Amino acid sequence: MFKDRPKLSDKELDELCTKIKNM
């Protein structure tokens, strides 16, 4: 799915999810 993107670490992924939820 996100082949062109660098793989995020769990921590980064977690922060991203939190950001999206707070939108």
N, CA, C and O atoms as a GROMACS GRO file, in nm:
protein
   92
    1MET      N    1   0.081  -0.121   0.000
    1MET     CA    2   0.000   0.000   0.000
    1MET      C    3   0.085   0.126   0.000
    1MET      O    4   0.072   0.210  -0.089
    2PHE      N    5   0.172   0.140   0.100
    2PHE     CA    6   0.256   0.261   0.107
    2PHE      C    7   0.399   0.229   0.069
    2PHE      O    8   0.493   0.261   0.143
    3LYS      N    9   0.415   0.166  -0.044
    3LYS     CA   10   0.548   0.122  -0.088
    3LYS      C   11   0.649   0.236  -0.098
    3LYS      O   12   0.766   0.219  -0.063
    4ASP      N   13   0.604   0.351  -0.145
    4ASP     CA   14   0.698   0.462  -0.168
    4ASP      C   15   0.733   0.539  -0.041
    4ASP      O   16   0.819   0.626  -0.042
    5ARG      N   17   0.665   0.506   0.066
    5ARG     CA   18   0.692   0.580   0.190
    5ARG      C   19   0.796   0.507   0.274
    5ARG      O   20   0.802   0.384   0.272
    6PRO      N   21   0.876   0.582   0.348
    6PRO     CA   22   0.968   0.517   0.442
    6PRO      C   23   0.887   0.450   0.551
    6PRO      O   24   0.782   0.500   0.590
    7LYS      N   25   0.933   0.340   0.600
    7LYS     CA   26   0.860   0.269   0.704
    7LYS      C   27   0.870   0.345   0.837
    7LYS      O   28   0.979   0.382   0.880
    8LEU      N   29   0.757   0.366   0.899
    8LEU     CA   30   0.756   0.438   1.026
    8LEU      C   31   0.778   0.342   1.141
    8LEU      O   32   0.736   0.226   1.136
    9SER      N   33   0.842   0.391   1.243
    9SER     CA   34   0.857   0.310   1.363
    9SER      C   35   0.725   0.311   1.439
    9SER      O   36   0.638   0.393   1.410
   10ASP      N   37   0.708   0.222   1.533
   10ASP     CA   38   0.584   0.215   1.610
   10ASP      C   39   0.555   0.346   1.681
   10ASP      O   40   0.440   0.390   1.690
   11LYS      N   41   0.660   0.406   1.729
   11LYS     CA   42   0.643   0.533   1.802
   11LYS      C   43   0.590   0.642   1.709
   11LYS      O   44   0.497   0.715   1.744
   12GLU      N   45   0.648   0.651   1.592
   12GLU     CA   46   0.605   0.753   1.495
   12GLU      C   47   0.462   0.726   1.450
   12GLU      O   48   0.382   0.818   1.435
   13LEU      N   49   0.432   0.599   1.430
   13LEU     CA   50   0.298   0.560   1.390
   13LEU      C   51   0.196   0.599   1.497
   13LEU      O   52   0.088   0.648   1.468
   14ASP      N   53   0.235   0.576   1.620
   14ASP     CA   54   0.149   0.608   1.734
   14ASP      C   55   0.123   0.759   1.740
   14ASP      O   56   0.010   0.803   1.763
   15GLU      N   57   0.227   0.836   1.720
   15GLU     CA   58   0.213   0.983   1.723
   15GLU      C   59   0.124   1.031   1.609
   15GLU      O   60   0.044   1.123   1.626
   16LEU      N   61   0.138   0.968   1.494
   16LEU     CA   62   0.057   1.003   1.379
   16LEU      C   63  -0.091   0.974   1.405
   16LEU      O   64  -0.178   1.055   1.374
   17CYS      N   65  -0.118   0.858   1.462
   17CYS     CA   66  -0.256   0.822   1.495
   17CYS      C   67  -0.315   0.921   1.593
   17CYS      O   68  -0.431   0.960   1.579
   18THR      N   69  -0.237   0.961   1.690
   18THR     CA   70  -0.284   1.057   1.790
   18THR      C   71  -0.316   1.190   1.724
   18THR      O   72  -0.418   1.252   1.754
   19LYS      N   73  -0.230   1.232   1.634
   19LYS     CA   74  -0.252   1.358   1.562
   19LYS      C   75  -0.382   1.354   1.483
   19LYS      O   76  -0.461   1.449   1.486
   20ILE      N   77  -0.403   1.245   1.412
   20ILE     CA   78  -0.523   1.230   1.330
   20ILE      C   79  -0.649   1.230   1.418
   20ILE      O   80  -0.749   1.292   1.382
   21LYS      N   81  -0.643   1.162   1.529
   21LYS     CA   82  -0.758   1.158   1.619
   21LYS      C   83  -0.793   1.294   1.675
   21LYS      O   84  -0.909   1.324   1.703
   22ASN      N   85  -0.689   1.377   1.692
   22ASN     CA   86  -0.712   1.510   1.751
   22ASN      C   87  -0.757   1.614   1.649
   22ASN      O   88  -0.785   1.729   1.685
   23MET      N   89  -0.764   1.575   1.524
   23MET     CA   90  -0.804   1.671   1.420
   23MET      C   91  -0.950   1.708   1.432
   23MET      O   92  -1.000   1.788   1.353
   0.00000   0.00000   0.00000
